[in-house]
Tab-separated table of C-alpha atoms and ligand atoms in Angstrom:
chain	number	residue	atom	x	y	z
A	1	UNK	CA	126.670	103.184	104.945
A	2	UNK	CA	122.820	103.236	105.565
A	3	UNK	CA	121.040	100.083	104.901
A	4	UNK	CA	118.019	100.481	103.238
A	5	UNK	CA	115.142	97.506	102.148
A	6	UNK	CA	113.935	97.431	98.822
A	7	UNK	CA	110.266	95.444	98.869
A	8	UNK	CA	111.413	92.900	96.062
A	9	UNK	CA	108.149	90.766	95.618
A	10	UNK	CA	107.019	92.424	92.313
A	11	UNK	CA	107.598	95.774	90.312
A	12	UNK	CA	110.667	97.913	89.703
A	13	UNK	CA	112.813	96.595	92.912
A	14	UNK	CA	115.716	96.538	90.599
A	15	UNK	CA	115.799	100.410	89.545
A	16	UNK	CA	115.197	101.541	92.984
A	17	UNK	CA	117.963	99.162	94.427
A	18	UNK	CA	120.512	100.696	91.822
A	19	UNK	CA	119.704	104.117	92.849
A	20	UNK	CA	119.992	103.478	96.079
A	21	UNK	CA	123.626	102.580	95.164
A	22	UNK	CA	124.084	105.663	93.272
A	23	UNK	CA	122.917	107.700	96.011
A	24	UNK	CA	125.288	105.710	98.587
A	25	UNK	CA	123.331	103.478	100.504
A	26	UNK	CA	123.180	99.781	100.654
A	27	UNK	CA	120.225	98.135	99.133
A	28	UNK	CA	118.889	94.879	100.356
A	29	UNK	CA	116.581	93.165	98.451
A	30	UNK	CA	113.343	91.994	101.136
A	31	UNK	CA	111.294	89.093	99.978
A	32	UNK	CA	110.748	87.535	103.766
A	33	UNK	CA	109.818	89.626	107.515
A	34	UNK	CA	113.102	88.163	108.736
A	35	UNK	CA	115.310	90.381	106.447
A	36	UNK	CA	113.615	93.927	107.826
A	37	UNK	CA	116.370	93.335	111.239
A	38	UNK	CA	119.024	95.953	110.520
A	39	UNK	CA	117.828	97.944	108.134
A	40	UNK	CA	117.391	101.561	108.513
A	41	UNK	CA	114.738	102.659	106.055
A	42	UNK	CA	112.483	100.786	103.360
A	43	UNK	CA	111.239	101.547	99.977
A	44	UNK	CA	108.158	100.059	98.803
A	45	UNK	CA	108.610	100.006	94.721
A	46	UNK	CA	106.639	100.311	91.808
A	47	UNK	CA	104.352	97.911	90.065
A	48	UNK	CA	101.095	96.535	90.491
A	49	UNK	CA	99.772	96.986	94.037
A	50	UNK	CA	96.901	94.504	93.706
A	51	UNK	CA	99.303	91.855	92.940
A	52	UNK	CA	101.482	93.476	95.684
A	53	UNK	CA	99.117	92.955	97.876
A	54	UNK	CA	98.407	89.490	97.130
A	55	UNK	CA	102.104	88.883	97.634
A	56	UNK	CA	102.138	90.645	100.769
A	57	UNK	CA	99.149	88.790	102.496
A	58	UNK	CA	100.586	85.306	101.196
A	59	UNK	CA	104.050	86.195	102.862
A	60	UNK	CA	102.619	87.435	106.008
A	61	UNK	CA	104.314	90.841	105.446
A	62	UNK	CA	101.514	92.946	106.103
A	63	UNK	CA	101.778	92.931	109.912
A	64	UNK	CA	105.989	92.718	109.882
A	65	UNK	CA	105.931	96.349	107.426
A	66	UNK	CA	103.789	97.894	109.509
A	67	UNK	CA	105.261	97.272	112.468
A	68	UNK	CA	108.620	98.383	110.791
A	69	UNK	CA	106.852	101.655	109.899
A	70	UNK	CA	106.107	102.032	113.549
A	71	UNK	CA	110.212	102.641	113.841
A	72	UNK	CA	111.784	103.488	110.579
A	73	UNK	CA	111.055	105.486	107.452
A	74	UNK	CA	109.023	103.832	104.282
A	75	UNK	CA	109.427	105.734	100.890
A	76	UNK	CA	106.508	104.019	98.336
A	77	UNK	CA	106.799	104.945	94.953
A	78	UNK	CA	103.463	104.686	92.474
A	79	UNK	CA	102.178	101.399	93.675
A	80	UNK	CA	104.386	101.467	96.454
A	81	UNK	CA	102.216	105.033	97.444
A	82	UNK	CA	99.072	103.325	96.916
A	83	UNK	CA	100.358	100.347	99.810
A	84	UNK	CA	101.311	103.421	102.187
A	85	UNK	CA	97.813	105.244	101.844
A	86	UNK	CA	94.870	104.866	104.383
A	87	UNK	CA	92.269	105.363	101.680
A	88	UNK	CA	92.793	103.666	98.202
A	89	UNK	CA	89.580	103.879	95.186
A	90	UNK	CA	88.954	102.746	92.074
A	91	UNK	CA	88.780	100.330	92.814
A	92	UNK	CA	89.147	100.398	96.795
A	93	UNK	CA	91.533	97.394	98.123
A	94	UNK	CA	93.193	97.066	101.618
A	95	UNK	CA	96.466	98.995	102.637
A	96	UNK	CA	99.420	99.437	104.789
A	97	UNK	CA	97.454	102.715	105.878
A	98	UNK	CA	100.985	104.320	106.858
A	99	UNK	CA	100.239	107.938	105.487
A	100	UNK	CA	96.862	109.869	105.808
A	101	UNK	CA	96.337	110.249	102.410
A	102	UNK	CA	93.446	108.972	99.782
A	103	UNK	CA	94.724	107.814	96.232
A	104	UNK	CA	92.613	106.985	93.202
A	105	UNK	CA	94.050	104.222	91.284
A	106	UNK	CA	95.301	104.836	87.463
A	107	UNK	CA	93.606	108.313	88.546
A	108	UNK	CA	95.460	110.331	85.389
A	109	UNK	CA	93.000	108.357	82.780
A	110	UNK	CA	93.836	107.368	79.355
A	111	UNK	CA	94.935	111.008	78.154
A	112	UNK	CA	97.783	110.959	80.558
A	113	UNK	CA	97.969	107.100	81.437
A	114	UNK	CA	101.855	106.873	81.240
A	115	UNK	CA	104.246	109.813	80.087
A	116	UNK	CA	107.336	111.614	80.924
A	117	UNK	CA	107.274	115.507	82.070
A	118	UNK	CA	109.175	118.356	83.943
A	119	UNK	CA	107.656	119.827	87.157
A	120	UNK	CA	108.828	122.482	88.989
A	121	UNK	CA	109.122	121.294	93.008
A	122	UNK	CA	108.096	123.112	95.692
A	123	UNK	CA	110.740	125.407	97.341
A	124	UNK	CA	111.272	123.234	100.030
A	125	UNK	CA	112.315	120.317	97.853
A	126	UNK	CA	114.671	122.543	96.624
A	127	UNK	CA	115.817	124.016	99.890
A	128	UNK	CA	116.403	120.433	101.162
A	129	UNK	CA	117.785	118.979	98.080
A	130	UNK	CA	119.739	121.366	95.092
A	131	UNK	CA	117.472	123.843	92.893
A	132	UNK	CA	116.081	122.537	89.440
A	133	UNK	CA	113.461	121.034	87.927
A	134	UNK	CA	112.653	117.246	87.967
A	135	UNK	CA	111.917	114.760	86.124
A	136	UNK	CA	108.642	112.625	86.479
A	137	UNK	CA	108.045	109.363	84.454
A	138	UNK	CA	103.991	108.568	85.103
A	139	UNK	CA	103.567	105.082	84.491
A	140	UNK	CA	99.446	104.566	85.233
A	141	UNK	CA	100.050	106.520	88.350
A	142	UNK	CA	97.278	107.120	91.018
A	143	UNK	CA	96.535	110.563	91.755
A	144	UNK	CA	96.992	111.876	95.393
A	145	UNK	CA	93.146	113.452	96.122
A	146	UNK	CA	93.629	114.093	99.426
A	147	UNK	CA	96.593	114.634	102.031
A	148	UNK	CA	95.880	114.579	106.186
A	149	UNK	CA	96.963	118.124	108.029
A	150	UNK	CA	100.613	116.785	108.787
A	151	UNK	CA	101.717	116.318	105.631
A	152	UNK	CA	104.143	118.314	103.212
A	153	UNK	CA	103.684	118.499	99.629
A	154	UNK	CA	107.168	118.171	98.090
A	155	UNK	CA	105.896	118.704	94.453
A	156	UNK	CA	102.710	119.040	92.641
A	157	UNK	CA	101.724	118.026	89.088
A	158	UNK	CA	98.776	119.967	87.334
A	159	UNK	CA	97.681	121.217	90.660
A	160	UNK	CA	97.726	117.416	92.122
A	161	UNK	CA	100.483	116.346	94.973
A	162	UNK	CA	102.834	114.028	93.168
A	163	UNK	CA	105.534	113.624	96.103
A	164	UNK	CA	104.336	113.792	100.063
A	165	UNK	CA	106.148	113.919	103.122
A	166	UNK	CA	104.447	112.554	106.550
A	167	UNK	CA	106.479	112.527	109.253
A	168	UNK	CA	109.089	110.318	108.552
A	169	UNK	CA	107.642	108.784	105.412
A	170	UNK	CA	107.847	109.858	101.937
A	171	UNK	CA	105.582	108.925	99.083
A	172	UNK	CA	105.801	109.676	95.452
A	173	UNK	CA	103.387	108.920	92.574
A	174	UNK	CA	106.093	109.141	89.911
A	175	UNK	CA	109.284	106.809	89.471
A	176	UNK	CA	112.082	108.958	90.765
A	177	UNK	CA	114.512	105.384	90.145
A	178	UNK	CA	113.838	105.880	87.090
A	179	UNK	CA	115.505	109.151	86.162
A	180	UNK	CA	119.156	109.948	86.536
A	181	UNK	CA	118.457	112.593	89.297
A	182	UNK	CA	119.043	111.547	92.351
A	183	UNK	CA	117.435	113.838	94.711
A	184	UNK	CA	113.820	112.313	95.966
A	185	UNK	CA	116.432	109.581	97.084
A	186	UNK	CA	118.680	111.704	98.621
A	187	UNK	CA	115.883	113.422	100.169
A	188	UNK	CA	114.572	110.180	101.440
A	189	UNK	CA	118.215	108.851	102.681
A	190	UNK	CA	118.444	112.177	104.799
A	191	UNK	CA	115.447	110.811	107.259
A	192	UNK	CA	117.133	108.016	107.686
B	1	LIG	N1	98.484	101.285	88.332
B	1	LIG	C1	99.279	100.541	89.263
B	1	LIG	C2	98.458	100.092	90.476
B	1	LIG	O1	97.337	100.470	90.628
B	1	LIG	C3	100.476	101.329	89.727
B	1	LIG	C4	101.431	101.565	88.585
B	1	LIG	C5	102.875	101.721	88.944
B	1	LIG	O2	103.314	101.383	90.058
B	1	LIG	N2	103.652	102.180	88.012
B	1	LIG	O3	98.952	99.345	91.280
């Protein structure tokens, strides 16, 4: 069974370890560098990256994930995908910088801030995974404004990428742990 690290230091590192389960891998929760040894893959969870951040610096993770991400796939989910980008706004704050992408914090506005909607994925996500729609719960997500030339959009919402693909990392503005479908994870557990 694959091993995979859920970044447990703040946010939804509960919901992403269960569907981890559901999916079939082994989730271990990583609050300290020494428990990345073994593990094949890491996800980088929901929340509030500023605070993240904070949490990450006082730990002494940044350096240890990085270095992780040199070898092993990441998959950052809302303010997990604002810790993977290389350029974050409003406002800017430092990063893990491990996809070329630039993300604008809480970029949906008021009007959208947090809701729950249907998007159809790109064929590819379909290819790789099973056809269908999915499910996307926004909660004050940043919007993806830019990707770098080797990425894949996986799915787009209103026109904006709202799941990326970089080599081996993945990155999703949405909370796929949060719906019953299983796929992004899947998706994600297949790169491992
Ligand atoms: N708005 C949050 C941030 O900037 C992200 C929200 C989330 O992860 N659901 O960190």
């Amino acid at each position: 069974m694959k091993k995979v690290g859920v970044l447990s230091l703040q946010g939804d590192f509960a919901a992403h370890g269960a569907a981890l389960q559901r999916a079939g891998a082994e989730p271990v929760y990583v609050r300290h560098a020494d428990e990345l040894a073994g593990l094949d893959g890491l996800v980088i969870p929901g929340g509030e990256s500023t605070t993240m951040l904070k949490l990450l610096r006082y730990d002494g993770l940044m350096e240890p994930l990085a270095e992780f991400a040199r070898r092993k796939p990441v998959f950052g989910t809302c303010a997990g995908a604002i810790l993977m980008a290389t350029e974050v706004s409003a406002p800017a704050q430092e990063s893990l910088g491990l996809m070329d992408m630039a993300v604008e914090r809480n970029g949906y506005g008021r009007q959208v801030d947090s809701r729950v909607t249907s998007i159809k994925p790109e064929p590819d996500f379909e290819r790789r995974t099973a056809p269908g729609k999915l499910e996307a719960v926004f909660i004050r997500a940043p919007i993806i404004r830019r990707v770098g030339a080797g990425a894949r959009i996986l799915a787009r919402y209103g026109g904006d990428p709202v799941l990326v693909e970089q080599g081996p990392h993945l990155a999703a503005t949405f909370h796929p742990e949060l719906s019953a479908d299983l796929r992004v994870h899947r998706l994600f557990l297949e790169k491992l």
